[in-house]
Structure formats: C-alpha cells, structure tokens
Tab-separated table of N, CA and C in Angstrom:
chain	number	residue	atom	x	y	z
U	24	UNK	N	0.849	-1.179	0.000
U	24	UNK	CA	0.000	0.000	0.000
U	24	UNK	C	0.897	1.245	0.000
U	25	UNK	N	0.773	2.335	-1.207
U	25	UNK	CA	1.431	3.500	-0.881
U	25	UNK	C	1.155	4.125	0.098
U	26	UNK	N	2.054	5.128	0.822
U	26	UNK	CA	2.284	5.620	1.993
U	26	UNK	C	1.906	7.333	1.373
U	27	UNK	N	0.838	7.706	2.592
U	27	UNK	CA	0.831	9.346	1.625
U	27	UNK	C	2.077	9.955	1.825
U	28	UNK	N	2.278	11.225	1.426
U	28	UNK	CA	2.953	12.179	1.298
U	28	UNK	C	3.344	13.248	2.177
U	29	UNK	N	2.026	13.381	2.919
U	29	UNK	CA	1.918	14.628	3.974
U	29	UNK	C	1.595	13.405	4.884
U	30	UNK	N	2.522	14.248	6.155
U	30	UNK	CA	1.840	13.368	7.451
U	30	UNK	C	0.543	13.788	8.438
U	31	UNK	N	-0.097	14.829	7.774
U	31	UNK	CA	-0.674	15.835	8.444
U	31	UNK	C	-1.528	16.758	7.745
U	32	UNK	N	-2.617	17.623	7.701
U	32	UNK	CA	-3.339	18.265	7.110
U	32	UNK	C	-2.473	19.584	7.419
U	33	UNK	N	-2.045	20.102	8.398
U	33	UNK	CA	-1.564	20.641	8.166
U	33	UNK	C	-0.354	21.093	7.350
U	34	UNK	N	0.530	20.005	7.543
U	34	UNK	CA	1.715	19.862	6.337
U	34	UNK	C	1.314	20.185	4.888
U	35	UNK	N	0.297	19.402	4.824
U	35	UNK	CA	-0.274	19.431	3.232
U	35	UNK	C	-0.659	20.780	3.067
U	36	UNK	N	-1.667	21.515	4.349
U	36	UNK	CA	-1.995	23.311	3.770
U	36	UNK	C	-0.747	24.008	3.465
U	37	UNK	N	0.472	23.635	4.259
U	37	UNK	CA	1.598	24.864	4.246
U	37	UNK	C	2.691	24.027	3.364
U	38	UNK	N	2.026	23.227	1.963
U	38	UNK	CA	2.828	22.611	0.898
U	38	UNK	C	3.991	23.649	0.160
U	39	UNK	N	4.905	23.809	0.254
U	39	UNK	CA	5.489	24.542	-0.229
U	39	UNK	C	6.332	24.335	-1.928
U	40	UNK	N	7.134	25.244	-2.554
U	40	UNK	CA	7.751	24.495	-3.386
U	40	UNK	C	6.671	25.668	-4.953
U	41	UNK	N	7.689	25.200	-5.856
U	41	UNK	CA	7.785	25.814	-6.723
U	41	UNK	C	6.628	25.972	-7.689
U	42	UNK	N	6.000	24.754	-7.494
U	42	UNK	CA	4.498	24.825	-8.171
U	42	UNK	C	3.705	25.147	-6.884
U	43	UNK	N	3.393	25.614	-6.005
U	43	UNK	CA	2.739	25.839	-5.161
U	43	UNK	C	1.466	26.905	-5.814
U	44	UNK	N	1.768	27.652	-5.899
U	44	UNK	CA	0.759	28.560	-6.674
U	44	UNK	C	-0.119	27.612	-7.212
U	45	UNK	N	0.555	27.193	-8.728
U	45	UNK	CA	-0.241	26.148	-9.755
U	45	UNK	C	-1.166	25.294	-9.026
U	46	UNK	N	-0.762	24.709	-8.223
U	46	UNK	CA	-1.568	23.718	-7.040
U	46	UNK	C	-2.642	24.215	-6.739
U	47	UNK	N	-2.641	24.911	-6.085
U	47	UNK	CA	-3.747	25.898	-5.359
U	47	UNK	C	-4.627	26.856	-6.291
U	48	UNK	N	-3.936	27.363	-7.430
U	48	UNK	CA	-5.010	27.498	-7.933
U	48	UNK	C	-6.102	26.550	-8.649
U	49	UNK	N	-5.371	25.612	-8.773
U	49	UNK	CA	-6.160	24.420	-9.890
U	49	UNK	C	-7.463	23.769	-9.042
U	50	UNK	N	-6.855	23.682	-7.373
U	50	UNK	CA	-7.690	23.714	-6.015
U	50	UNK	C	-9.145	24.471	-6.100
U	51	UNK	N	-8.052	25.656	-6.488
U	51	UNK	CA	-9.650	26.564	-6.204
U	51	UNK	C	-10.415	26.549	-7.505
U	52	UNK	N	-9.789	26.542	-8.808
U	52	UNK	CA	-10.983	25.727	-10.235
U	52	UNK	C	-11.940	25.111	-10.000
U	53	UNK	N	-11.275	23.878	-9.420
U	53	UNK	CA	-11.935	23.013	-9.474
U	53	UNK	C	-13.108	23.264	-8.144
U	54	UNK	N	-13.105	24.257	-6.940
U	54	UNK	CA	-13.682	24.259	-6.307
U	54	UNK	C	-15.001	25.189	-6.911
U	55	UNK	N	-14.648	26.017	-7.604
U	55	UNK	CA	-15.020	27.040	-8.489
U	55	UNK	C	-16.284	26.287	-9.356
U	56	UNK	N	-15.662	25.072	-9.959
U	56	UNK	CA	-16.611	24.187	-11.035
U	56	UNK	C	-17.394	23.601	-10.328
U	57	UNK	N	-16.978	23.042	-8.933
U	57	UNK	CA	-18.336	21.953	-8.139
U	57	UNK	C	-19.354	22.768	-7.852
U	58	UNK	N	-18.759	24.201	-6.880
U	58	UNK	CA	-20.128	25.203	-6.502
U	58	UNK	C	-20.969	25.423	-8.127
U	59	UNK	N	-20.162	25.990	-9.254
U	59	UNK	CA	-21.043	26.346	-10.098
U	59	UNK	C	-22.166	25.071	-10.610
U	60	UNK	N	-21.576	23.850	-10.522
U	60	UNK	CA	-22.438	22.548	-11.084
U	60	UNK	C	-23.683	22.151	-9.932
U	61	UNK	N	-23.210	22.985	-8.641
U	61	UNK	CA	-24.265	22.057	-8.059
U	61	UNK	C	-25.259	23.865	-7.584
U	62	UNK	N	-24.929	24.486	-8.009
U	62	UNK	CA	-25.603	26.249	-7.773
U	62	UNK	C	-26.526	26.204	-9.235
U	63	UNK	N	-26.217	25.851	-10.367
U	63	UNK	CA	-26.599	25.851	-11.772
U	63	UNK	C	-28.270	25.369	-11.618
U	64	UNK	N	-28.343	24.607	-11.757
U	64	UNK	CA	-29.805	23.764	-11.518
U	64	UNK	C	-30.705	24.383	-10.782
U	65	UNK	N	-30.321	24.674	-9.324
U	65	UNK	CA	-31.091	25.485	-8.757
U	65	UNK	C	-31.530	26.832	-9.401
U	66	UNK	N	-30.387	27.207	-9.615
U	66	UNK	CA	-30.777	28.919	-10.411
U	66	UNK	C	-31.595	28.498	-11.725
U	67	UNK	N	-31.596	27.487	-12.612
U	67	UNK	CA	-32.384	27.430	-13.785
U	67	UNK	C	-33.763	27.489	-13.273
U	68	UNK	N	-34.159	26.271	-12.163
U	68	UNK	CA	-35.391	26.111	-12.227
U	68	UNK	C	-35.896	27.090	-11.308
U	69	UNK	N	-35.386	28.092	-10.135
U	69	UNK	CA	-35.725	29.236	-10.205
U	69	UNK	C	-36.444	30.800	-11.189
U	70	UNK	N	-35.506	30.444	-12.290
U	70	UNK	CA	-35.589	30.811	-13.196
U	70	UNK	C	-37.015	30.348	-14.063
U	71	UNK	N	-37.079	29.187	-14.475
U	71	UNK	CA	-38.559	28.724	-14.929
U	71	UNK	C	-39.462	28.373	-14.157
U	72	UNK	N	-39.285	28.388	-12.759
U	72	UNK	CA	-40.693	29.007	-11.985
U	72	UNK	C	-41.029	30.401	-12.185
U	73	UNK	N	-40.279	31.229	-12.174
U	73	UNK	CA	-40.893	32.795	-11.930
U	73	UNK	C	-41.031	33.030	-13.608
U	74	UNK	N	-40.492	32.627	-14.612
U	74	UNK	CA	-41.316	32.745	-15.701
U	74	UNK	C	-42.704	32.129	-15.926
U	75	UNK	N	-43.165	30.948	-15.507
U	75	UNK	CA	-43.737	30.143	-15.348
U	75	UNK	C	-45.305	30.880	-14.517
U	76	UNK	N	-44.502	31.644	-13.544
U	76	UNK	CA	-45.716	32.575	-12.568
U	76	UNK	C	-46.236	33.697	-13.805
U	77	UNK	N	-45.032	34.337	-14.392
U	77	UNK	CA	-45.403	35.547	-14.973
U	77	UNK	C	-46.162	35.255	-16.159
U	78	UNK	N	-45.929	33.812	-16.613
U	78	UNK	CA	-46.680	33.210	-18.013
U	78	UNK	C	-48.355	33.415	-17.601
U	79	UNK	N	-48.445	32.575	-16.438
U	79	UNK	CA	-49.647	32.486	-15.460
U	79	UNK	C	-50.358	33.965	-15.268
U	80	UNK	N	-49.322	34.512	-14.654
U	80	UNK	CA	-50.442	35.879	-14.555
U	80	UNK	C	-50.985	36.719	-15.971
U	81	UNK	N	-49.828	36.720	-16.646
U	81	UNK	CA	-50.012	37.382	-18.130
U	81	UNK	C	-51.163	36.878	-18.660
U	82	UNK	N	-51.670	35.395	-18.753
U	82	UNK	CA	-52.736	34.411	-19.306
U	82	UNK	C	-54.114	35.121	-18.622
U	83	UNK	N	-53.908	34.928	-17.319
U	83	UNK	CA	-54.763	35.644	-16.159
U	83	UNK	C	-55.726	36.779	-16.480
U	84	UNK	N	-54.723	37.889	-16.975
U	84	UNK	CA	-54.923	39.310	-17.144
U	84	UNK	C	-55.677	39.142	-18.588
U	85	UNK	N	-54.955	38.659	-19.160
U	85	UNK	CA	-55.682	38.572	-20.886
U	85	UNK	C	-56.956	37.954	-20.658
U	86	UNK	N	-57.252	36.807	-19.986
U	86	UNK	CA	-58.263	36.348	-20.288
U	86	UNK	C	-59.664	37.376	-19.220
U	87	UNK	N	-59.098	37.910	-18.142
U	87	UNK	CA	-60.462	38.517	-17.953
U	87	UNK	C	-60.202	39.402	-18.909
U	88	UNK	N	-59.484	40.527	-19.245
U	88	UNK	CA	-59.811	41.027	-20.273
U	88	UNK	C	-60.418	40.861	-21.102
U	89	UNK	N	-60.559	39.561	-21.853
U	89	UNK	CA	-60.971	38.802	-23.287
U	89	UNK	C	-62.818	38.997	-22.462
U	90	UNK	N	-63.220	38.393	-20.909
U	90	UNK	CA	-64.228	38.511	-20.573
U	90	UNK	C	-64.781	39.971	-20.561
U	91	UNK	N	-64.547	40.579	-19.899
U	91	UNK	CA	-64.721	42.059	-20.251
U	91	UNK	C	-65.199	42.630	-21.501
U	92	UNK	N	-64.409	42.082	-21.970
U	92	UNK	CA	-64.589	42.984	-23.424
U	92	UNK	C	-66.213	41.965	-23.928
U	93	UNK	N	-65.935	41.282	-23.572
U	93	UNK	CA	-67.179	39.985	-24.299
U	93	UNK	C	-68.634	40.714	-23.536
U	94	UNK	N	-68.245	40.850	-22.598
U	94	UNK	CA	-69.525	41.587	-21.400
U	94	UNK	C	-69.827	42.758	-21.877
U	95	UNK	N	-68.887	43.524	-22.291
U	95	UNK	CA	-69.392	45.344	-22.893
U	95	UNK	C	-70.396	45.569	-23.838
C-alpha cells in the first residue's frame, strides 16, 4: 500500500515548493466548477418558476380582459 505524502493536514496546507501557486489554484478551479455545477440547476429552475408565474399571470390578465370585453 502507498504511503501518503503529507503526514498531516496541516503539512499538506503549508505545501510549499515551486508549483505551489499552480496547485492551489487548480484547487480553487476546481472548487469554483463543483459550486457552479451544483448552484446551476437550482438557479435554472428558479428561473422557470418565476417565468412560469409571470406566463400564469399574463394568461390571467388577458383572459379577464378577453371577458370584459365579451360583457361590454
């Protein structure tokens, strides 16, 4: 069985060394891509509920209108 690398979480945060940067940013990408993949979905169907309401009310408004006008 390989043996890790860091003996410690901490060791591993204060990784030092020449790609260090590169590391950490690729860290935060990729942390960057999970929030956006699992934030995405929610915001769509947010999104096609409140169109979904405004479809609803718009229909709403027209059709008493359409009554109205039928009544005059």
């Amino acid at each position: 069985m390989p043996s890790l690398q860091f003996s410690s979480l901490a060791e591993f945060l204060q990784m030092g060394g020449v790609y260090t940067f590169h590391i950490w940013a690729v860290y935060l990408l990729f942390a960057i891509f999970i929030g956006y993949n699992l934030m995405q979905p929610r915001m769509a169907r947010r999104h096609f509920i409140r169109e979904q309401k405004r479809r609803a009310s718009r229909d709403a408004e027209l059709a008493s209108k359409s009554r109205e006008n039928i009544n005059s």
